[in-house]
PDB file with SEQRES, HELIX, SHEET and CRYST1 records, atoms N, CA, C and O in Angstrom:
SEQRES   1 A   73  CYS ARG SER LEU THR ARG PHE LEU LEU GLY GLY HIS SER          
SEQRES   2 A   73  PHE GLY GLY ALA THR ALA VAL ARG ALA ALA GLN LEU ASP          
SEQRES   3 A   73  THR ARG PHE VAL ALA VAL ALA VAL ALA ASP VAL TRP MET          
SEQRES   4 A   73  PHE PRO LEU GLY GLY ALA ASP ALA THR ALA VAL SER PHE          
SEQRES   5 A   73  PRO LEU LEU ASP ILE GLN SER GLN GLN TRP LEU ASP TRP          
SEQRES   6 A   73  SER PRO HIS PHE THR HIS THR THR                              
HELIX    1 AA1 PHE A   14  LEU A   25  1                                  12    
HELIX    2 AA2 PHE A   40  LEU A   42  5                                   3    
HELIX    3 AA3 GLN A   60  LEU A   63  1                                   4    
HELIX    4 AA4 SER A   66  THR A   72  1                                   7    
SHEET    1 AA1 3 PHE A   7  HIS A  12  0                                        
SHEET    2 AA1 3 PHE A  29  ALA A  35  1                                        
SHEET    3 AA1 3 LEU A  54  ILE A  57  1                                        
CRYST1    1.000    1.000    1.000  90.00  90.00  90.00 P 1           1          
ATOM      1  N   CYS A   1      18.829 101.532 -49.302  1.00  0.00           N  
ATOM      2  CA  CYS A   1      18.051 100.919 -48.001  1.00  0.00           C  
ATOM      3  C   CYS A   1      18.923 101.306 -46.903  1.00  0.00           C  
ATOM      4  O   CYS A   1      20.141 101.377 -47.065  1.00  0.00           O  
ATOM      5  N   ARG A   2      18.280 101.594 -45.643  1.00  0.00           N  
ATOM      6  CA  ARG A   2      18.686 101.817 -44.662  1.00  0.00           C  
ATOM      7  C   ARG A   2      19.077 100.527 -43.665  1.00  0.00           C  
ATOM      8  O   ARG A   2      18.200  99.665 -43.615  1.00  0.00           O  
ATOM      9  N   SER A   3      19.926 100.354 -43.100  1.00  0.00           N  
ATOM     10  CA  SER A   3      20.193  99.302 -42.249  1.00  0.00           C  
ATOM     11  C   SER A   3      20.528  99.758 -40.862  1.00  0.00           C  
ATOM     12  O   SER A   3      21.436 100.565 -40.658  1.00  0.00           O  
ATOM     13  N   LEU A   4      19.746  99.206 -39.847  1.00  0.00           N  
ATOM     14  CA  LEU A   4      20.035  99.440 -38.247  1.00  0.00           C  
ATOM     15  C   LEU A   4      21.009  98.390 -37.958  1.00  0.00           C  
ATOM     16  O   LEU A   4      21.128  98.134 -36.759  1.00  0.00           O  
ATOM     17  N   THR A   5      21.659  97.791 -38.686  1.00  0.00           N  
ATOM     18  CA  THR A   5      22.581  96.656 -37.964  1.00  0.00           C  
ATOM     19  C   THR A   5      23.941  96.962 -38.523  1.00  0.00           C  
ATOM     20  O   THR A   5      24.917  96.405 -38.021  1.00  0.00           O  
ATOM     21  N   ARG A   6      24.084  97.807 -39.527  1.00  0.00           N  
ATOM     22  CA  ARG A   6      25.563  98.121 -40.039  1.00  0.00           C  
ATOM     23  C   ARG A   6      25.523  99.675 -39.876  1.00  0.00           C  
ATOM     24  O   ARG A   6      24.585 100.431 -40.130  1.00  0.00           O  
ATOM     25  N   PHE A   7      26.891 100.000 -39.343  1.00  0.00           N  
ATOM     26  CA  PHE A   7      27.149 101.415 -39.120  1.00  0.00           C  
ATOM     27  C   PHE A   7      28.466 101.936 -39.713  1.00  0.00           C  
ATOM     28  O   PHE A   7      29.325 101.103 -40.002  1.00  0.00           O  
ATOM     29  N   LEU A   8      28.700 103.245 -39.921  1.00  0.00           N  
ATOM     30  CA  LEU A   8      29.862 103.979 -40.328  1.00  0.00           C  
ATOM     31  C   LEU A   8      30.257 104.620 -39.086  1.00  0.00           C  
ATOM     32  O   LEU A   8      29.391 105.127 -38.373  1.00  0.00           O  
ATOM     33  N   LEU A   9      31.500 104.644 -38.757  1.00  0.00           N  
ATOM     34  CA  LEU A   9      32.085 105.393 -37.808  1.00  0.00           C  
ATOM     35  C   LEU A   9      32.897 106.591 -38.171  1.00  0.00           C  
ATOM     36  O   LEU A   9      33.507 106.466 -39.232  1.00  0.00           O  
ATOM     37  N   GLY A  10      33.047 107.699 -37.554  1.00  0.00           N  
ATOM     38  CA  GLY A  10      34.065 108.767 -37.962  1.00  0.00           C  
ATOM     39  C   GLY A  10      34.217 109.632 -36.877  1.00  0.00           C  
ATOM     40  O   GLY A  10      33.266 109.941 -36.160  1.00  0.00           O  
ATOM     41  N   GLY A  11      35.411 110.065 -36.703  1.00  0.00           N  
ATOM     42  CA  GLY A  11      36.082 110.853 -35.841  1.00  0.00           C  
ATOM     43  C   GLY A  11      37.459 111.610 -36.055  1.00  0.00           C  
ATOM     44  O   GLY A  11      38.295 111.255 -36.886  1.00  0.00           O  
ATOM     45  N   HIS A  12      37.581 112.618 -35.266  1.00  0.00           N  
ATOM     46  CA  HIS A  12      38.829 113.441 -35.209  1.00  0.00           C  
ATOM     47  C   HIS A  12      39.834 113.222 -33.992  1.00  0.00           C  
ATOM     48  O   HIS A  12      39.421 113.178 -32.834  1.00  0.00           O  
ATOM     49  N   SER A  13      40.949 113.109 -34.268  1.00  0.00           N  
ATOM     50  CA  SER A  13      42.169 112.877 -33.294  1.00  0.00           C  
ATOM     51  C   SER A  13      41.868 111.594 -32.373  1.00  0.00           C  
ATOM     52  O   SER A  13      41.918 110.443 -32.807  1.00  0.00           O  
ATOM     53  N   PHE A  14      41.579 111.903 -31.170  1.00  0.00           N  
ATOM     54  CA  PHE A  14      41.340 110.767 -30.136  1.00  0.00           C  
ATOM     55  C   PHE A  14      40.031 110.318 -30.540  1.00  0.00           C  
ATOM     56  O   PHE A  14      39.853 109.112 -30.367  1.00  0.00           O  
ATOM     57  N   GLY A  15      39.122 110.928 -31.004  1.00  0.00           N  
ATOM     58  CA  GLY A  15      37.704 110.349 -31.381  1.00  0.00           C  
ATOM     59  C   GLY A  15      37.936 109.618 -32.478  1.00  0.00           C  
ATOM     60  O   GLY A  15      37.128 108.728 -32.743  1.00  0.00           O  
ATOM     61  N   GLY A  16      39.021 109.826 -33.299  1.00  0.00           N  
ATOM     62  CA  GLY A  16      39.278 108.898 -34.585  1.00  0.00           C  
ATOM     63  C   GLY A  16      39.859 107.689 -34.238  1.00  0.00           C  
ATOM     64  O   GLY A  16      39.600 106.710 -34.939  1.00  0.00           O  
ATOM     65  N   ALA A  17      40.793 107.551 -33.030  1.00  0.00           N  
ATOM     66  CA  ALA A  17      41.239 106.526 -32.712  1.00  0.00           C  
ATOM     67  C   ALA A  17      40.245 105.736 -32.076  1.00  0.00           C  
ATOM     68  O   ALA A  17      40.269 104.517 -32.246  1.00  0.00           O  
ATOM     69  N   THR A  18      39.295 106.314 -31.302  1.00  0.00           N  
ATOM     70  CA  THR A  18      38.291 105.606 -30.646  1.00  0.00           C  
ATOM     71  C   THR A  18      37.354 105.016 -31.864  1.00  0.00           C  
ATOM     72  O   THR A  18      36.788 103.931 -31.724  1.00  0.00           O  
ATOM     73  N   ALA A  19      37.279 105.470 -32.566  1.00  0.00           N  
ATOM     74  CA  ALA A  19      36.370 104.998 -33.877  1.00  0.00           C  
ATOM     75  C   ALA A  19      37.004 103.761 -34.491  1.00  0.00           C  
ATOM     76  O   ALA A  19      36.443 102.667 -34.533  1.00  0.00           O  
ATOM     77  N   VAL A  20      38.125 104.001 -34.929  1.00  0.00           N  
ATOM     78  CA  VAL A  20      38.986 102.600 -35.247  1.00  0.00           C  
ATOM     79  C   VAL A  20      38.872 101.669 -34.352  1.00  0.00           C  
ATOM     80  O   VAL A  20      38.478 100.566 -34.730  1.00  0.00           O  
ATOM     81  N   ARG A  21      39.167 101.872 -33.050  1.00  0.00           N  
ATOM     82  CA  ARG A  21      39.107 100.705 -32.049  1.00  0.00           C  
ATOM     83  C   ARG A  21      37.892  99.976 -32.065  1.00  0.00           C  
ATOM     84  O   ARG A  21      37.810  98.758 -32.219  1.00  0.00           O  
ATOM     85  N   ALA A  22      36.861 100.838 -31.886  1.00  0.00           N  
ATOM     86  CA  ALA A  22      35.514 100.292 -31.632  1.00  0.00           C  
ATOM     87  C   ALA A  22      35.205  99.529 -33.029  1.00  0.00           C  
ATOM     88  O   ALA A  22      34.474  98.539 -33.022  1.00  0.00           O  
ATOM     89  N   ALA A  23      35.713  99.958 -34.082  1.00  0.00           N  
ATOM     90  CA  ALA A  23      35.319  99.100 -35.429  1.00  0.00           C  
ATOM     91  C   ALA A  23      36.059  97.712 -35.574  1.00  0.00           C  
ATOM     92  O   ALA A  23      35.668  96.743 -36.225  1.00  0.00           O  
ATOM     93  N   GLN A  24      37.323  97.838 -34.755  1.00  0.00           N  
ATOM     94  CA  GLN A  24      38.203  96.647 -34.595  1.00  0.00           C  
ATOM     95  C   GLN A  24      37.509  95.644 -33.736  1.00  0.00           C  
ATOM     96  O   GLN A  24      37.556  94.447 -34.016  1.00  0.00           O  
ATOM     97  N   LEU A  25      36.876  96.093 -32.711  1.00  0.00           N  
ATOM     98  CA  LEU A  25      36.086  95.133 -31.728  1.00  0.00           C  
ATOM     99  C   LEU A  25      34.707  94.844 -32.014  1.00  0.00           C  
ATOM    100  O   LEU A  25      34.172  93.982 -31.317  1.00  0.00           O  
ATOM    101  N   ASP A  26      34.020  95.421 -32.932  1.00  0.00           N  
ATOM    102  CA  ASP A  26      32.583  95.232 -33.086  1.00  0.00           C  
ATOM    103  C   ASP A  26      32.346  95.196 -34.693  1.00  0.00           C  
ATOM    104  O   ASP A  26      32.558  96.156 -35.433  1.00  0.00           O  
ATOM    105  N   THR A  27      31.934  94.095 -35.050  1.00  0.00           N  
ATOM    106  CA  THR A  27      31.786  93.833 -36.580  1.00  0.00           C  
ATOM    107  C   THR A  27      30.415  94.718 -37.139  1.00  0.00           C  
ATOM    108  O   THR A  27      30.249  94.820 -38.354  1.00  0.00           O  
ATOM    109  N   ARG A  28      29.488  95.322 -36.221  1.00  0.00           N  
ATOM    110  CA  ARG A  28      28.480  96.096 -36.789  1.00  0.00           C  
ATOM    111  C   ARG A  28      29.010  97.281 -37.459  1.00  0.00           C  
ATOM    112  O   ARG A  28      28.332  97.824 -38.332  1.00  0.00           O  
ATOM    113  N   PHE A  29      30.038  97.685 -37.166  1.00  0.00           N  
ATOM    114  CA  PHE A  29      30.664  98.856 -37.992  1.00  0.00           C  
ATOM    115  C   PHE A  29      31.575  98.476 -39.064  1.00  0.00           C  
ATOM    116  O   PHE A  29      32.641  97.889 -38.875  1.00  0.00           O  
ATOM    117  N   VAL A  30      31.112  98.835 -40.208  1.00  0.00           N  
ATOM    118  CA  VAL A  30      31.574  98.289 -41.592  1.00  0.00           C  
ATOM    119  C   VAL A  30      32.499  99.390 -42.208  1.00  0.00           C  
ATOM    120  O   VAL A  30      33.160  99.088 -43.202  1.00  0.00           O  
ATOM    121  N   ALA A  31      32.583 100.590 -41.707  1.00  0.00           N  
ATOM    122  CA  ALA A  31      33.669 101.368 -42.436  1.00  0.00           C  
ATOM    123  C   ALA A  31      34.032 102.449 -41.401  1.00  0.00           C  
ATOM    124  O   ALA A  31      33.225 102.596 -40.484  1.00  0.00           O  
ATOM    125  N   VAL A  32      35.137 103.232 -41.416  1.00  0.00           N  
ATOM    126  CA  VAL A  32      35.438 104.051 -40.615  1.00  0.00           C  
ATOM    127  C   VAL A  32      36.093 105.302 -41.381  1.00  0.00           C  
ATOM    128  O   VAL A  32      36.959 105.059 -42.222  1.00  0.00           O  
ATOM    129  N   ALA A  33      35.708 106.659 -41.121  1.00  0.00           N  
ATOM    130  CA  ALA A  33      36.415 107.693 -41.808  1.00  0.00           C  
ATOM    131  C   ALA A  33      37.069 108.638 -40.715  1.00  0.00           C  
ATOM    132  O   ALA A  33      36.347 109.340 -40.007  1.00  0.00           O  
ATOM    133  N   VAL A  34      38.153 108.640 -40.618  1.00  0.00           N  
ATOM    134  CA  VAL A  34      38.890 109.559 -39.504  1.00  0.00           C  
ATOM    135  C   VAL A  34      39.757 110.603 -39.931  1.00  0.00           C  
ATOM    136  O   VAL A  34      40.237 110.575 -41.064  1.00  0.00           O  
ATOM    137  N   ALA A  35      40.012 111.556 -39.099  1.00  0.00           N  
ATOM    138  CA  ALA A  35      40.977 112.872 -39.644  1.00  0.00           C  
ATOM    139  C   ALA A  35      41.867 113.020 -38.315  1.00  0.00           C  
ATOM    140  O   ALA A  35      41.423 113.145 -37.174  1.00  0.00           O  
ATOM    141  N   ASP A  36      43.306 112.976 -38.726  1.00  0.00           N  
ATOM    142  CA  ASP A  36      44.108 113.377 -37.941  1.00  0.00           C  
ATOM    143  C   ASP A  36      44.202 112.527 -36.730  1.00  0.00           C  
ATOM    144  O   ASP A  36      44.407 113.013 -35.618  1.00  0.00           O  
ATOM    145  N   VAL A  37      44.027 111.028 -36.982  1.00  0.00           N  
ATOM    146  CA  VAL A  37      43.639 110.033 -36.060  1.00  0.00           C  
ATOM    147  C   VAL A  37      45.181 110.000 -35.062  1.00  0.00           C  
ATOM    148  O   VAL A  37      46.336 109.943 -35.483  1.00  0.00           O  
ATOM    149  N   TRP A  38      44.697 110.056 -33.647  1.00  0.00           N  
ATOM    150  CA  TRP A  38      45.844 109.955 -32.605  1.00  0.00           C  
ATOM    151  C   TRP A  38      45.600 108.649 -31.787  1.00  0.00           C  
ATOM    152  O   TRP A  38      44.761 108.564 -30.890  1.00  0.00           O  
ATOM    153  N   MET A  39      46.451 107.608 -32.204  1.00  0.00           N  
ATOM    154  CA  MET A  39      46.278 106.141 -31.536  1.00  0.00           C  
ATOM    155  C   MET A  39      46.902 106.274 -30.277  1.00  0.00           C  
ATOM    156  O   MET A  39      46.369 105.634 -29.371  1.00  0.00           O  
ATOM    157  N   PHE A  40      48.018 107.022 -29.958  1.00  0.00           N  
ATOM    158  CA  PHE A  40      48.859 106.961 -28.717  1.00  0.00           C  
ATOM    159  C   PHE A  40      48.359 106.691 -27.543  1.00  0.00           C  
ATOM    160  O   PHE A  40      48.901 105.879 -26.793  1.00  0.00           O  
ATOM    161  N   PRO A  41      47.128 107.416 -27.199  1.00  0.00           N  
ATOM    162  CA  PRO A  41      46.309 106.965 -25.945  1.00  0.00           C  
ATOM    163  C   PRO A  41      45.964 105.727 -25.514  1.00  0.00           C  
ATOM    164  O   PRO A  41      45.880 105.267 -24.375  1.00  0.00           O  
ATOM    165  N   LEU A  42      45.707 105.071 -26.989  1.00  0.00           N  
ATOM    166  CA  LEU A  42      45.235 103.605 -26.825  1.00  0.00           C  
ATOM    167  C   LEU A  42      46.135 102.511 -26.574  1.00  0.00           C  
ATOM    168  O   LEU A  42      45.867 101.314 -26.670  1.00  0.00           O  
ATOM    169  N   GLY A  43      47.486 103.162 -26.164  1.00  0.00           N  
ATOM    170  CA  GLY A  43      48.419 102.084 -25.589  1.00  0.00           C  
ATOM    171  C   GLY A  43      48.984 101.102 -26.593  1.00  0.00           C  
ATOM    172  O   GLY A  43      49.170  99.953 -26.193  1.00  0.00           O  
ATOM    173  N   GLY A  44      49.223 101.346 -27.599  1.00  0.00           N  
ATOM    174  CA  GLY A  44      49.794 100.352 -28.895  1.00  0.00           C  
ATOM    175  C   GLY A  44      48.782  99.949 -29.679  1.00  0.00           C  
ATOM    176  O   GLY A  44      49.123  99.147 -30.549  1.00  0.00           O  
ATOM    177  N   ALA A  45      47.439 100.301 -29.648  1.00  0.00           N  
ATOM    178  CA  ALA A  45      46.496  99.722 -30.663  1.00  0.00           C  
ATOM    179  C   ALA A  45      46.988 100.022 -32.078  1.00  0.00           C  
ATOM    180  O   ALA A  45      47.636 101.066 -32.150  1.00  0.00           O  
ATOM    181  N   ASP A  46      46.840  99.398 -33.134  1.00  0.00           N  
ATOM    182  CA  ASP A  46      47.341  99.396 -34.244  1.00  0.00           C  
ATOM    183  C   ASP A  46      46.309  99.959 -35.397  1.00  0.00           C  
ATOM    184  O   ASP A  46      45.487  99.211 -35.927  1.00  0.00           O  
ATOM    185  N   ALA A  47      46.415 101.153 -35.684  1.00  0.00           N  
ATOM    186  CA  ALA A  47      45.516 101.761 -36.688  1.00  0.00           C  
ATOM    187  C   ALA A  47      45.298 100.968 -38.179  1.00  0.00           C  
ATOM    188  O   ALA A  47      44.359 101.018 -38.973  1.00  0.00           O  
ATOM    189  N   THR A  48      46.405 100.317 -38.206  1.00  0.00           N  
ATOM    190  CA  THR A  48      46.344  99.616 -39.675  1.00  0.00           C  
ATOM    191  C   THR A  48      45.965  98.197 -39.659  1.00  0.00           C  
ATOM    192  O   THR A  48      46.016  97.479 -40.657  1.00  0.00           O  
ATOM    193  N   ALA A  49      45.585  97.818 -38.502  1.00  0.00           N  
ATOM    194  CA  ALA A  49      45.193  96.349 -38.474  1.00  0.00           C  
ATOM    195  C   ALA A  49      43.475  96.200 -38.499  1.00  0.00           C  
ATOM    196  O   ALA A  49      42.754  95.845 -37.567  1.00  0.00           O  
ATOM    197  N   VAL A  50      43.081  96.595 -39.885  1.00  0.00           N  
ATOM    198  CA  VAL A  50      41.596  96.688 -39.914  1.00  0.00           C  
ATOM    199  C   VAL A  50      41.231  95.759 -40.888  1.00  0.00           C  
ATOM    200  O   VAL A  50      41.997  95.506 -41.818  1.00  0.00           O  
ATOM    201  N   SER A  51      39.995  95.153 -40.759  1.00  0.00           N  
ATOM    202  CA  SER A  51      39.368  94.367 -41.973  1.00  0.00           C  
ATOM    203  C   SER A  51      38.218  95.121 -42.561  1.00  0.00           C  
ATOM    204  O   SER A  51      37.335  94.448 -43.093  1.00  0.00           O  
ATOM    205  N   PHE A  52      38.102  96.449 -42.541  1.00  0.00           N  
ATOM    206  CA  PHE A  52      36.993  97.248 -42.990  1.00  0.00           C  
ATOM    207  C   PHE A  52      37.596  98.428 -43.719  1.00  0.00           C  
ATOM    208  O   PHE A  52      38.711  98.872 -43.447  1.00  0.00           O  
ATOM    209  N   PRO A  53      36.736  98.955 -44.738  1.00  0.00           N  
ATOM    210  CA  PRO A  53      37.270 100.152 -45.277  1.00  0.00           C  
ATOM    211  C   PRO A  53      37.600 101.261 -44.258  1.00  0.00           C  
ATOM    212  O   PRO A  53      36.846 101.411 -43.295  1.00  0.00           O  
ATOM    213  N   LEU A  54      38.775 102.114 -44.428  1.00  0.00           N  
ATOM    214  CA  LEU A  54      39.215 103.041 -43.635  1.00  0.00           C  
ATOM    215  C   LEU A  54      39.610 104.203 -44.372  1.00  0.00           C  
ATOM    216  O   LEU A  54      40.525 104.084 -45.186  1.00  0.00           O  
ATOM    217  N   LEU A  55      39.103 105.205 -44.219  1.00  0.00           N  
ATOM    218  CA  LEU A  55      39.494 106.627 -44.716  1.00  0.00           C  
ATOM    219  C   LEU A  55      40.147 107.297 -43.893  1.00  0.00           C  
ATOM    220  O   LEU A  55      39.475 107.698 -42.943  1.00  0.00           O  
ATOM    221  N   ASP A  56      41.313 107.601 -43.895  1.00  0.00           N  
ATOM    222  CA  ASP A  56      42.309 108.177 -43.043  1.00  0.00           C  
ATOM    223  C   ASP A  56      42.806 109.555 -43.785  1.00  0.00           C  
ATOM    224  O   ASP A  56      43.682 109.567 -44.650  1.00  0.00           O  
ATOM    225  N   ILE A  57      42.070 110.774 -43.282  1.00  0.00           N  
ATOM    226  CA  ILE A  57      42.790 112.089 -43.781  1.00  0.00           C  
ATOM    227  C   ILE A  57      43.833 112.635 -42.597  1.00  0.00           C  
ATOM    228  O   ILE A  57      43.562 112.695 -41.398  1.00  0.00           O  
ATOM    229  N   GLN A  58      44.978 112.983 -43.169  1.00  0.00           N  
ATOM    230  CA  GLN A  58      45.826 113.562 -42.158  1.00  0.00           C  
ATOM    231  C   GLN A  58      46.452 114.736 -42.673  1.00  0.00           C  
ATOM    232  O   GLN A  58      47.170 114.720 -43.673  1.00  0.00           O  
ATOM    233  N   SER A  59      46.155 115.883 -41.919  1.00  0.00           N  
ATOM    234  CA  SER A  59      46.608 117.447 -42.397  1.00  0.00           C  
ATOM    235  C   SER A  59      48.317 117.398 -42.413  1.00  0.00           C  
ATOM    236  O   SER A  59      49.029 116.617 -41.783  1.00  0.00           O  
ATOM    237  N   GLN A  60      48.627 118.197 -43.092  1.00  0.00           N  
ATOM    238  CA  GLN A  60      49.975 118.536 -43.157  1.00  0.00           C  
ATOM    239  C   GLN A  60      50.820 118.910 -41.863  1.00  0.00           C  
ATOM    240  O   GLN A  60      51.975 118.568 -41.608  1.00  0.00           O  
ATOM    241  N   GLN A  61      49.970 119.686 -41.119  1.00  0.00           N  
ATOM    242  CA  GLN A  61      50.334 119.990 -39.839  1.00  0.00           C  
ATOM    243  C   GLN A  61      50.425 118.838 -38.736  1.00  0.00           C  
ATOM    244  O   GLN A  61      51.273 118.798 -37.844  1.00  0.00           O  
ATOM    245  N   TRP A  62      49.420 117.921 -38.947  1.00  0.00           N  
ATOM    246  CA  TRP A  62      49.743 116.767 -38.130  1.00  0.00           C  
ATOM    247  C   TRP A  62      50.772 115.756 -38.519  1.00  0.00           C  
ATOM    248  O   TRP A  62      51.375 115.061 -37.701  1.00  0.00           O  
ATOM    249  N   LEU A  63      50.928 115.717 -39.723  1.00  0.00           N  
ATOM    250  CA  LEU A  63      52.084 114.937 -40.273  1.00  0.00           C  
ATOM    251  C   LEU A  63      53.518 115.525 -39.870  1.00  0.00           C  
ATOM    252  O   LEU A  63      54.489 114.795 -39.669  1.00  0.00           O  
ATOM    253  N   ASP A  64      53.551 116.929 -39.772  1.00  0.00           N  
ATOM    254  CA  ASP A  64      54.655 117.453 -39.257  1.00  0.00           C  
ATOM    255  C   ASP A  64      55.037 117.397 -37.868  1.00  0.00           C  
ATOM    256  O   ASP A  64      56.149 117.819 -37.552  1.00  0.00           O  
ATOM    257  N   TRP A  65      54.235 116.919 -36.980  1.00  0.00           N  
ATOM    258  CA  TRP A  65      54.434 116.588 -35.695  1.00  0.00           C  
ATOM    259  C   TRP A  65      54.969 115.316 -35.441  1.00  0.00           C  
ATOM    260  O   TRP A  65      54.230 114.462 -34.951  1.00  0.00           O  
ATOM    261  N   SER A  66      56.275 115.027 -35.727  1.00  0.00           N  
ATOM    262  CA  SER A  66      56.959 113.754 -35.683  1.00  0.00           C  
ATOM    263  C   SER A  66      56.752 112.811 -34.770  1.00  0.00           C  
ATOM    264  O   SER A  66      56.575 111.666 -35.187  1.00  0.00           O  
ATOM    265  N   PRO A  67      56.726 113.058 -33.352  1.00  0.00           N  
ATOM    266  CA  PRO A  67      56.581 112.400 -32.119  1.00  0.00           C  
ATOM    267  C   PRO A  67      55.134 111.512 -32.418  1.00  0.00           C  
ATOM    268  O   PRO A  67      54.998 110.345 -32.051  1.00  0.00           O  
ATOM    269  N   HIS A  68      54.246 112.169 -33.040  1.00  0.00           N  
ATOM    270  CA  HIS A  68      52.765 111.580 -33.018  1.00  0.00           C  
ATOM    271  C   HIS A  68      52.813 110.616 -34.439  1.00  0.00           C  
ATOM    272  O   HIS A  68      52.391 109.459 -34.458  1.00  0.00           O  
ATOM    273  N   PHE A  69      53.271 111.154 -35.351  1.00  0.00           N  
ATOM    274  CA  PHE A  69      53.460 110.250 -36.755  1.00  0.00           C  
ATOM    275  C   PHE A  69      54.007 108.811 -36.480  1.00  0.00           C  
ATOM    276  O   PHE A  69      53.542 107.811 -37.027  1.00  0.00           O  
ATOM    277  N   THR A  70      54.947 108.799 -35.660  1.00  0.00           N  
ATOM    278  CA  THR A  70      55.602 107.525 -35.300  1.00  0.00           C  
ATOM    279  C   THR A  70      54.492 106.556 -34.639  1.00  0.00           C  
ATOM    280  O   THR A  70      54.582 105.335 -34.770  1.00  0.00           O  
ATOM    281  N   HIS A  71      53.573 107.090 -34.014  1.00  0.00           N  
ATOM    282  CA  HIS A  71      52.583 106.270 -33.377  1.00  0.00           C  
ATOM    283  C   HIS A  71      51.543 105.880 -34.276  1.00  0.00           C  
ATOM    284  O   HIS A  71      50.878 104.945 -33.830  1.00  0.00           O  
ATOM    285  N   THR A  72      51.187 106.301 -35.412  1.00  0.00           N  
ATOM    286  CA  THR A  72      50.157 106.185 -36.288  1.00  0.00           C  
ATOM    287  C   THR A  72      50.498 105.172 -37.490  1.00  0.00           C  
ATOM    288  O   THR A  72      49.637 104.550 -38.112  1.00  0.00           O  
ATOM    289  N   THR A  73      51.884 105.101 -37.725  1.00  0.00           N  
ATOM    290  CA  THR A  73      52.216 104.179 -38.788  1.00  0.00           C  
ATOM    291  C   THR A  73      52.776 102.836 -38.362  1.00  0.00           C  
ATOM    292  O   THR A  73      53.083 101.998 -39.210  1.00  0.00           O  
TER     293      THR A  73                                                      
END                                                                             
């Protein structure tokens, strides 16, 4: 059954951060799938403060960039 009131978001890098933040602010989004989420530009928004299913895929290259990784955990 399709629903026009419940949505899944997805994104990569800053788009992933935007998807997480949008779902934190709008309950119509019921799940988020992101890759290499880059939260830093959102000024301290916490990617772990979620009340919905979140699939977070991070590549090894992304994890090895330590200045970034400290802002996503």
